[in-house]
Coordinates of C-alpha atoms and ligand atoms in Angstrom, one line a residue:
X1 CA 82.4 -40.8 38.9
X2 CA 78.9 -42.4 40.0
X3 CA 78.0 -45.5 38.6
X4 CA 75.5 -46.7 36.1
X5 CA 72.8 -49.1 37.1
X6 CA 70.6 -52.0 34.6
X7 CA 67.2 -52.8 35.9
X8 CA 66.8 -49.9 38.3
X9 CA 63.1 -49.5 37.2
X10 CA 62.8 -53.2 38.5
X11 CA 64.1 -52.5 42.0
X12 CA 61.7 -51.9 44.5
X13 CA 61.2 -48.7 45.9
X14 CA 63.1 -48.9 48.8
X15 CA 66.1 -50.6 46.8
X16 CA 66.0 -47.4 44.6
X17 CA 66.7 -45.5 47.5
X18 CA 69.2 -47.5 49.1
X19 CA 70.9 -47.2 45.8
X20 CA 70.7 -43.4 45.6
X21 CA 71.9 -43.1 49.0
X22 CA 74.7 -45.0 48.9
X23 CA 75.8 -43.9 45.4
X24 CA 75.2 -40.2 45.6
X25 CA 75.0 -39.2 49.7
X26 CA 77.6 -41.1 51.3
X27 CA 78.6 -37.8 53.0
X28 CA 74.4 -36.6 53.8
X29 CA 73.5 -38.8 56.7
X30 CA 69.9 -36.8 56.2
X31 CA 69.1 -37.7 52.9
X32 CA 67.4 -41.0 53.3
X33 CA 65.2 -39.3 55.9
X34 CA 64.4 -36.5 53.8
X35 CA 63.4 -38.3 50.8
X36 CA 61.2 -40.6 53.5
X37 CA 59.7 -37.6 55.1
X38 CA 57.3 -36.7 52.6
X39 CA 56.0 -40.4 51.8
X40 CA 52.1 -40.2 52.8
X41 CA 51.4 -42.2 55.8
X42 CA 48.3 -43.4 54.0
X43 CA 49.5 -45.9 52.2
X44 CA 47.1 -46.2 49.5
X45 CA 47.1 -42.6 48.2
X46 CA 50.9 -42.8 48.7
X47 CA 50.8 -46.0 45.8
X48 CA 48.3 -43.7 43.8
X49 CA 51.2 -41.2 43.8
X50 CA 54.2 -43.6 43.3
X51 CA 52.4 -44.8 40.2
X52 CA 52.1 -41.8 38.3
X53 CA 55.4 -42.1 37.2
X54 CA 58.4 -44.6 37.2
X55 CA 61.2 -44.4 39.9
X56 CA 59.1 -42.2 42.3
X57 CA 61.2 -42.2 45.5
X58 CA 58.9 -39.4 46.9
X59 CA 56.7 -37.2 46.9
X60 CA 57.3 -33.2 45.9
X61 CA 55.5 -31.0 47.1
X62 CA 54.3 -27.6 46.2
X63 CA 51.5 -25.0 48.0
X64 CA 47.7 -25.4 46.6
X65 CA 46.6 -21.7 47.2
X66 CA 43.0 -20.2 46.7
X67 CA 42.5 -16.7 44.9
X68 CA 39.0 -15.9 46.2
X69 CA 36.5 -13.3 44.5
X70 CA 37.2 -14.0 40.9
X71 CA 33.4 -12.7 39.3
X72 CA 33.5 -14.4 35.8
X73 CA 30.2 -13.7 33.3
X74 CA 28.2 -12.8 36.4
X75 CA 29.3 -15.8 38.9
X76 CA 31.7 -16.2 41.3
X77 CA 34.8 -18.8 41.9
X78 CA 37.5 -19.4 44.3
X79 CA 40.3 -20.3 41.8
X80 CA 42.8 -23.3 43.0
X81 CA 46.7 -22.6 42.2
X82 CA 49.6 -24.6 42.8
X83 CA 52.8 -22.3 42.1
X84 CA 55.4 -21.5 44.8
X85 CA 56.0 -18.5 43.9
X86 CA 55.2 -16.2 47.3
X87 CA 53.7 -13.1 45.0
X88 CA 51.9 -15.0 42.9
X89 CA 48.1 -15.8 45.2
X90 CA 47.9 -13.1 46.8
X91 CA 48.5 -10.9 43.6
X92 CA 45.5 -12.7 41.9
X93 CA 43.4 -12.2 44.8
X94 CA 44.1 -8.8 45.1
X95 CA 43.2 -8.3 41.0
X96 CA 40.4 -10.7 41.6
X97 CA 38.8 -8.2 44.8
X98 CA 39.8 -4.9 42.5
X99 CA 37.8 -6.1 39.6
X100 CA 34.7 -7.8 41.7
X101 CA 33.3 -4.2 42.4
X102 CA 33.9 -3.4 38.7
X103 CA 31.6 -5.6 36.9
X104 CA 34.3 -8.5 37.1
X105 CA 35.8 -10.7 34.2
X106 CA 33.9 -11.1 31.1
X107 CA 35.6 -14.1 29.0
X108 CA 34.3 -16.4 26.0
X109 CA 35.2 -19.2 24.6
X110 CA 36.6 -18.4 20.9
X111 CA 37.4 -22.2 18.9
X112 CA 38.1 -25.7 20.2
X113 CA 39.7 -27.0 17.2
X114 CA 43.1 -29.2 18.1
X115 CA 45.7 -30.3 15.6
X116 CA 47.0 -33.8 14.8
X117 CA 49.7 -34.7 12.0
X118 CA 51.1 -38.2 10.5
X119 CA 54.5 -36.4 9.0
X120 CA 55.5 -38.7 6.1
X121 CA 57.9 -38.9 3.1
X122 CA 56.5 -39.4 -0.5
X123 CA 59.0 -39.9 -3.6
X124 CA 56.5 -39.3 -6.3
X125 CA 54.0 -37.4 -8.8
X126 CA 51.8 -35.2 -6.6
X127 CA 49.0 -35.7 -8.1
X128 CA 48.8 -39.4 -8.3
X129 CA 49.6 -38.4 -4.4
X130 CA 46.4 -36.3 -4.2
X131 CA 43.8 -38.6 -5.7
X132 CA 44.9 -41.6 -3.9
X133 CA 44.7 -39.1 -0.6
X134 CA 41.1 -38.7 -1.8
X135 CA 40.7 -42.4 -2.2
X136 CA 41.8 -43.3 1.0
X137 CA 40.6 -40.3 3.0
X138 CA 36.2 -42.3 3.7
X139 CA 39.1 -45.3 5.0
X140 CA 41.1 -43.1 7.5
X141 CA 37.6 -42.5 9.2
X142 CA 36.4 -45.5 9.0
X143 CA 39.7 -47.2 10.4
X144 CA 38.8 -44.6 13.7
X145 CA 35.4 -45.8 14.1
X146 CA 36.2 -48.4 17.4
X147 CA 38.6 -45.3 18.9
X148 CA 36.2 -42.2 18.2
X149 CA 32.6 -44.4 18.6
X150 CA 32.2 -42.4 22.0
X151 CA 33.1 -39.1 21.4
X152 CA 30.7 -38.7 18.3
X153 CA 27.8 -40.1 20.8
X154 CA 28.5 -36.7 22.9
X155 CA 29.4 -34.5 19.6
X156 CA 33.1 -34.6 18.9
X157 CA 35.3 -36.2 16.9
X158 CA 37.2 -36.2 13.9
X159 CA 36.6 -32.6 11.9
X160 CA 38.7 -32.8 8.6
X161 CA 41.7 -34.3 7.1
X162 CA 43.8 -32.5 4.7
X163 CA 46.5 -33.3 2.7
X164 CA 49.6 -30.9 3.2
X165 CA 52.7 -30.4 0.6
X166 CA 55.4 -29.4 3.0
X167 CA 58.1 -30.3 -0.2
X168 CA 58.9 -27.0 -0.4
X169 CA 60.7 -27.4 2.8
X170 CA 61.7 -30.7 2.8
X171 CA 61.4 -32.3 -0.3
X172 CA 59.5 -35.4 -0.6
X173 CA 58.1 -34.2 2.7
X174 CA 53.7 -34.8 3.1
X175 CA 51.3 -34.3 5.7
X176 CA 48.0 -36.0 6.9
X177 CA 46.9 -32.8 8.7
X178 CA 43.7 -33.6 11.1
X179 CA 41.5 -31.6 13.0
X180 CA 39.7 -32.7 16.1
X181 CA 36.9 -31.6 18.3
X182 CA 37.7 -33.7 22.0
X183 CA 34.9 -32.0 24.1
X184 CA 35.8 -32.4 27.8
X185 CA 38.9 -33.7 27.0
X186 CA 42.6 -32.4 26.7
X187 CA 42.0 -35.0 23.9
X188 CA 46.3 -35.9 24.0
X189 CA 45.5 -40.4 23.8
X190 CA 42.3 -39.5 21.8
X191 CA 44.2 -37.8 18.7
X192 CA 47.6 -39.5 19.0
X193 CA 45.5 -43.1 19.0
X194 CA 43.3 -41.9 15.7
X195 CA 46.6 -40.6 13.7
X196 CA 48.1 -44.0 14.4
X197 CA 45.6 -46.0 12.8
X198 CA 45.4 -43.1 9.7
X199 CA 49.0 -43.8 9.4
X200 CA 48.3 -47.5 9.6
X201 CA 45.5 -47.7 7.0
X202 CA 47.3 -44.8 5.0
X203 CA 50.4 -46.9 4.0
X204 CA 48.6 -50.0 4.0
X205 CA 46.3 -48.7 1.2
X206 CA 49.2 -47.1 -0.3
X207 CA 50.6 -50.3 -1.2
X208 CA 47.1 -51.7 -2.6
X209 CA 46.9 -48.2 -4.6
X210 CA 47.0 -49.4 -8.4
X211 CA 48.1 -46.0 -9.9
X212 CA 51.4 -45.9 -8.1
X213 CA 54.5 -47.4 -9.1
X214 CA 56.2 -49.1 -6.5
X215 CA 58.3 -46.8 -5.3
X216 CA 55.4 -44.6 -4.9
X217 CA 54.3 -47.3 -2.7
X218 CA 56.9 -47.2 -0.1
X219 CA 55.0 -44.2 2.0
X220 CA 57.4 -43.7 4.5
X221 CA 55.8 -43.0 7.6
X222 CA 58.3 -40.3 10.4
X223 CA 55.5 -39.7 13.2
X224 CA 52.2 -39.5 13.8
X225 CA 51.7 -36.8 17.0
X226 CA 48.9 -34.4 18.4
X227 CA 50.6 -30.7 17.6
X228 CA 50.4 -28.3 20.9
X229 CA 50.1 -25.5 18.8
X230 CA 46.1 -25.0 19.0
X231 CA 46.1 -21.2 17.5
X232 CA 42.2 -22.9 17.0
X233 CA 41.8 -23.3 20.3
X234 CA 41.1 -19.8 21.7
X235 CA 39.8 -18.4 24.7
X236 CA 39.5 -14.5 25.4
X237 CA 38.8 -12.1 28.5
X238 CA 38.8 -9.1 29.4
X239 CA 37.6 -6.5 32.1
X240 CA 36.6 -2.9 31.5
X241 CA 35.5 0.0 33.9
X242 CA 35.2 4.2 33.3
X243 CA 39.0 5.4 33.7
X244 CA 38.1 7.3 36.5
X245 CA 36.8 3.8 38.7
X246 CA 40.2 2.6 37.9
X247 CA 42.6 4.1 40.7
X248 CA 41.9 3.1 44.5
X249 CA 44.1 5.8 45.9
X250 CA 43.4 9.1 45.6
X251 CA 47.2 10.5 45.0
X252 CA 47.2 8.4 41.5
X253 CA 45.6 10.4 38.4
X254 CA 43.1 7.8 37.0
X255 CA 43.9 9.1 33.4
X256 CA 47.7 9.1 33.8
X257 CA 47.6 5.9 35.3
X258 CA 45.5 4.3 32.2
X259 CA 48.3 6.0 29.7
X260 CA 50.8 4.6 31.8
X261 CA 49.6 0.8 31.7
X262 CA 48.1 0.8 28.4
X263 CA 52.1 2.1 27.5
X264 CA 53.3 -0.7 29.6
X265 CA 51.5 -2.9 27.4
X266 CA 52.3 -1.2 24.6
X267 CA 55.8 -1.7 25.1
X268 CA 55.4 -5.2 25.3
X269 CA 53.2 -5.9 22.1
X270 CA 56.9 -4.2 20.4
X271 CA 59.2 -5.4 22.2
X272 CA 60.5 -9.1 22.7
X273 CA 62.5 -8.8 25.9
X274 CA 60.0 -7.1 28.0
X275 CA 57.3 -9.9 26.2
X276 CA 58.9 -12.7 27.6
X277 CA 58.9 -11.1 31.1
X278 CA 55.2 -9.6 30.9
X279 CA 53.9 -13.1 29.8
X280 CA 56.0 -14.8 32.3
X281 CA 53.5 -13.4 34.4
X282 CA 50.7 -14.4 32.6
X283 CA 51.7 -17.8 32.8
X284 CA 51.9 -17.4 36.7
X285 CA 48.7 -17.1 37.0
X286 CA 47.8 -20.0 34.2
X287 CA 50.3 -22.7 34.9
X288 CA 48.9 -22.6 38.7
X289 CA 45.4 -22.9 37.9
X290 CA 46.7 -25.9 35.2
X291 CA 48.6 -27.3 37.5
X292 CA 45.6 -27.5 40.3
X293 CA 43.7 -28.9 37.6
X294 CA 45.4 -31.9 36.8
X295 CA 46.5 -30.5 33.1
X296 CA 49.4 -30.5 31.0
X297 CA 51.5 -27.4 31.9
X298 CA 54.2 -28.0 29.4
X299 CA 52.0 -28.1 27.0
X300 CA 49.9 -25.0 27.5
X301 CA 53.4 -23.0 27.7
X302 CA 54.6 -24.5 24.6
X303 CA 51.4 -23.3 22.9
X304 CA 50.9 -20.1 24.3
X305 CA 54.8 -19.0 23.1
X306 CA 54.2 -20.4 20.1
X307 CA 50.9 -18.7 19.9
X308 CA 52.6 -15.3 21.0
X309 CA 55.0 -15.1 18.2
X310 CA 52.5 -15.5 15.2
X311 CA 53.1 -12.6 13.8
X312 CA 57.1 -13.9 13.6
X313 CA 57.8 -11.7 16.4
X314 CA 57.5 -12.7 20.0
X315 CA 54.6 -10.4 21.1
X316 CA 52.6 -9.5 24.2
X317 CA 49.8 -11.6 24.9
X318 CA 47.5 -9.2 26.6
X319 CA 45.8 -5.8 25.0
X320 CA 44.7 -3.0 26.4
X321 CA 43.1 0.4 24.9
X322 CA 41.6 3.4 26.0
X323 CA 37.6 4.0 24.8
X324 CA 36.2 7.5 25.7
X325 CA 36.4 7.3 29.0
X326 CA 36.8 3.9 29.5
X327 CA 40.3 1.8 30.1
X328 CA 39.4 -2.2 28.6
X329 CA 42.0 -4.8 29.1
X330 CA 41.6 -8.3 27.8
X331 CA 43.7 -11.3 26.9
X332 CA 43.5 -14.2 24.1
X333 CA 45.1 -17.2 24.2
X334 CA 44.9 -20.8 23.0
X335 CA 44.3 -23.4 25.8
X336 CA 44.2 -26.9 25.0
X337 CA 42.3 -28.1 28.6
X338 CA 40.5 -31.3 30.3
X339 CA 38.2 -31.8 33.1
X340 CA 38.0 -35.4 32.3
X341 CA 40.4 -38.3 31.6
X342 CA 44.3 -37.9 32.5
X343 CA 44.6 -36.8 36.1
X344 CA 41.4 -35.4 36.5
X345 CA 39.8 -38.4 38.0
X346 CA 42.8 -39.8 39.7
X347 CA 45.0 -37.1 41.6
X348 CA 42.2 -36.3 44.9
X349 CA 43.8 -32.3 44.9
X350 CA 43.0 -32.3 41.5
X351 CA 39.5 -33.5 41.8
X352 CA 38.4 -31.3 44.7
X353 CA 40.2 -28.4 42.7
X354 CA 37.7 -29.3 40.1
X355 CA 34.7 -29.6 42.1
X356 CA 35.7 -26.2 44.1
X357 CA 35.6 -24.7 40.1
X358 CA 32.1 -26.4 40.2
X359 CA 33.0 -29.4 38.1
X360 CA 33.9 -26.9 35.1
X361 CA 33.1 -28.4 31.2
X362 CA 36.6 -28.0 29.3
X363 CA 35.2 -24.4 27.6
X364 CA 34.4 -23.0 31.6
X365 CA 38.0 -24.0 32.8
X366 CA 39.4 -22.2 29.5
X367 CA 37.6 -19.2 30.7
X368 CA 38.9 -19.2 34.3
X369 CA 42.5 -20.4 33.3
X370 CA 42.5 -17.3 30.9
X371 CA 41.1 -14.3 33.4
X372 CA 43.9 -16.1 36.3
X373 CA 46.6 -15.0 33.6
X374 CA 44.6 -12.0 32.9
X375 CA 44.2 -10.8 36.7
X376 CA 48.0 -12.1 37.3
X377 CA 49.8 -9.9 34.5
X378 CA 46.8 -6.3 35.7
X379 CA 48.6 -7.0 39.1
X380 CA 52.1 -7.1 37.8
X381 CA 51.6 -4.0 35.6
X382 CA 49.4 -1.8 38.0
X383 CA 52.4 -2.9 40.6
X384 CA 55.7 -1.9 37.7
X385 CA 54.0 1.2 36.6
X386 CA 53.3 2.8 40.0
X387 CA 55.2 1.3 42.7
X388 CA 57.6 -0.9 41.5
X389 CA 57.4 -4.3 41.7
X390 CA 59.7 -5.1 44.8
X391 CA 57.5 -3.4 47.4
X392 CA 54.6 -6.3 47.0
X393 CA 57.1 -9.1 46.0
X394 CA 59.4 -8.6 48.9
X395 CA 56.5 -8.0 51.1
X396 CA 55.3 -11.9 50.1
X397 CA 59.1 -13.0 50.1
X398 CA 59.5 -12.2 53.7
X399 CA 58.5 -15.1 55.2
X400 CA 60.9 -17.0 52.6
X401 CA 63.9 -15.1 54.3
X402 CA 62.4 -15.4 58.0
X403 CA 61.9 -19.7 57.3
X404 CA 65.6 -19.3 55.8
X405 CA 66.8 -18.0 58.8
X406 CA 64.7 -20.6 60.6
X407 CA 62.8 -17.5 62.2
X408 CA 60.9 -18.9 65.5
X409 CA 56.7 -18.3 65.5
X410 CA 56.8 -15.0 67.9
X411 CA 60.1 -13.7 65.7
X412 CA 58.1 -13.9 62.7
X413 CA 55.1 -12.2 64.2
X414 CA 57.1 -9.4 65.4
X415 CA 59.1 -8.8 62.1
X416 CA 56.0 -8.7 60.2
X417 CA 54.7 -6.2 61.8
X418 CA 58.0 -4.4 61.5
X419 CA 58.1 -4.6 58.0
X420 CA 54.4 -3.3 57.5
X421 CA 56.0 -0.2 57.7
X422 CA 59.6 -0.5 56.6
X423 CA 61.1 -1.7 52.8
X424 CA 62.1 -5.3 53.2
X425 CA 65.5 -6.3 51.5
X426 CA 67.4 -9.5 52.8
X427 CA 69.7 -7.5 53.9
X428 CA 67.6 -5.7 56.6
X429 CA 65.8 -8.8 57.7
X430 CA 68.8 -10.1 58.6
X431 CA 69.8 -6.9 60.6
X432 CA 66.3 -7.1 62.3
X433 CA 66.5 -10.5 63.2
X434 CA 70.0 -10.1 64.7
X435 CA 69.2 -7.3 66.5
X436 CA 66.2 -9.0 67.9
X437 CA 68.2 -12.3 68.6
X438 CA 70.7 -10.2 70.4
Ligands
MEV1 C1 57.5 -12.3 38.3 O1 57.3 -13.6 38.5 C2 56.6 -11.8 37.2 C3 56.8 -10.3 36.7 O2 58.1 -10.1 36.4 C4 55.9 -10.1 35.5 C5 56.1 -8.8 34.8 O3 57.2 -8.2 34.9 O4 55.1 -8.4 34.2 C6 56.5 -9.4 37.8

């Protein structure tokens, strides 16, 4: 059994190590090395990194990949992604080349509302509740003031505060429910700092508040918290072109290859278990343009689930429909984004991400996170519905089983080019490369 540790935080880095190593790899004579391996020999940036977090040992790295040729409303962007997945680029840069010479991505910006809550517990007459909510409500604001000072100069701020009855699922159970306009920014400190001090100035007026008794008084305050659920907080896109622009090669019927994927998405607007899957690639193509950007991952996916099962069933995020004669495709989905504070500023990849995005405003990113899960989840269906999906995947995962096999530069070379024209499956890489090695 390993041991515990007290004051491992206090240790200094190289301590922390020494302490991993000799508690966990007494039998990997490598590990030390490994772990050292990917420390930045630039010591400054490698600080920057160590204090994101606490504990860093290391660094952990992933690929920063560019999907060229991505038109969005009439201009073009190289979009940034950080994902490891082999598929996942080169399947955004081929939707991003197939719908260049088709007009490109249209996408909009819908609502930029985001949600805050103080949760609290009230054992009392509602109404007495209610007018000392609308009392105190001028307060709440005014107790903001020194936090939201700055965002109101550039326009945001503080929208609304309303007073929620949640009894009828816990009783007793209230809610200051806030709404917030954060601009540029994810907004995460800016909301959770303004429903601390309403929670603050809440209970401290309620025990000033004349009209309650004194158990009315005793406001119990659970949490105050941003919500990630920003249904308010929408971004769509979509691309469109005449059905018969819509197939590249000539053996595919244009018209029977619309059905097809507009069935494909059908199918997943109905049905949970392929919803999950066909959003899974969505969020391919979103959490690697979120992660390049310096922004909260976890908290677009958390959103974006919730957001897909509104309707109380988990749902397809993306729509498509046949018009006439034209196939449209589009997706909406609530993004919560910054392009200033949090990492933006600090991580350098995430900056020069940013500035190879042209220094987006928070709306613009929306737009481009939105058409990377758009193009993503086109190239996954266009891929299911007429080859399969293991032809391209496999193609990409090649090099996964060639650098597995620790493959040499001129084995690699020639193996590609075999498999240009043969299936790839593990299994026949590993009879090609022991045939070659023979
Ligand atoms: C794989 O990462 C993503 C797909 O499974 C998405 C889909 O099935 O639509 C290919």
């Amino acid at each position: 059994m390993s041991k515990s540790i007290s004051g491992f935080s206090k240790l200094s880095k190289t301590k922390k190590i020494d302490w991993i190593v000799d508690t966990y790899f007494s039998n990997n004579k490598n590990a030390k090395s490994i772990i050292k391996q990917y420390w930045n020999t630039n010591e400054k940036l490698q600080q920057l990194h160590d204090e994101f977090i606490e504990n860093t040992i290391t660094n952990y790295y992933l690929p920063l990949g560019v999907a060229p040729n991505f038109l969005i409303n009439g201009k073009m962007h190289t979009i940034p992604m950080a994902i490891e997945e082999s598929s996942v680029v080169a399947a955004a840069s081929k939707a991003a080349k197939f719908w260049l010479d088709r007009g490109g991505f249209k996408a909009e910006v819908l609502s930029t509302t985001k949600i805050g809550q103080v949760h609290f517990m009230y054992a009392g007459d509602k109404a007495k509740l209610t007018a000392f909510f609308n009392h105190v409500k001028p307060k709440l604001i005014l107790a903001t003031k020194p936090i939201t000072k700055n965002m109101e100069k550039r326009g945001g701020g503080i929208l609304d505060i309303v007073l929620r009855d949640k009894t009828q699922d816990i009783p007793g159970y209230y809610q200051l429910h806030a709404t917030f306009e954060t601009l540029d920014a994810m907004g995460a400190n800016f909301i959770n700092s303004c429903l601390e001090a309403f929670a603050k100035t809440f209970k401290a007026a309620a025990n000033d508040f004349t009209d309650f008794t004194d158990k009315e008084k005793d406001i119990q305050v659970i949490m105050s918290i941003l919500s990630n659920y920003v249904p308010e907080c929408l971004v769509r896109a979509e691309v469109s072109c005449p059905i018969a622009e819509l197939t590249e090669n000539s053996d595919i019927d244009p018209v029977a290859f619309a059905n097809t994927f507009v069935q494909a998405v059908n199918i997943a607007e109905v049905e949970p278990y392929r919803a999950v899957t066909h959003n899974k690639g969505i969020m391919n193509g979103i959490d690697a343009v979120v992660l390049a950007t310096g922004n909260d991952f976890r908290a677009v996916e958390a959103g974006v689930h919730a957001y897909a099962s509104r309707n109380g069933r988990y749902s397809s995020l993306t729509h498509a429909k046949i018009e006439g004669d034209r196939f449209i495709f589009w997706i909406e989905i609530p993004l919560a984004l910054g392009t200033v504070g949090g990492l933006t500023s600090l991580h350098p990849l995430v900056k020069l991400s940013l500035e190879l995005l042209h220094k987006p405003t928070a709306k613009a990113l929306m737009q481009i996170v939105a058409v990377a899960g758009l193009a993503q989840n086109f190239a996954a269906l266009r891929s299911l519905t007429t080859t399969g999906i293991q032809e391209g995947h496999m193609k990409m995962h090649l090099m996964n089983i060639l650098n597995q096999f620790e493959a040499s530069d001129s084995e690699k070379s020639k193996l590609i080019a075999h498999f240009k024209t043969h299936p790839v499956t593990h299994s026949a890489v590993v009879e090609a490369l022991e045939k070659l090695r023979s």
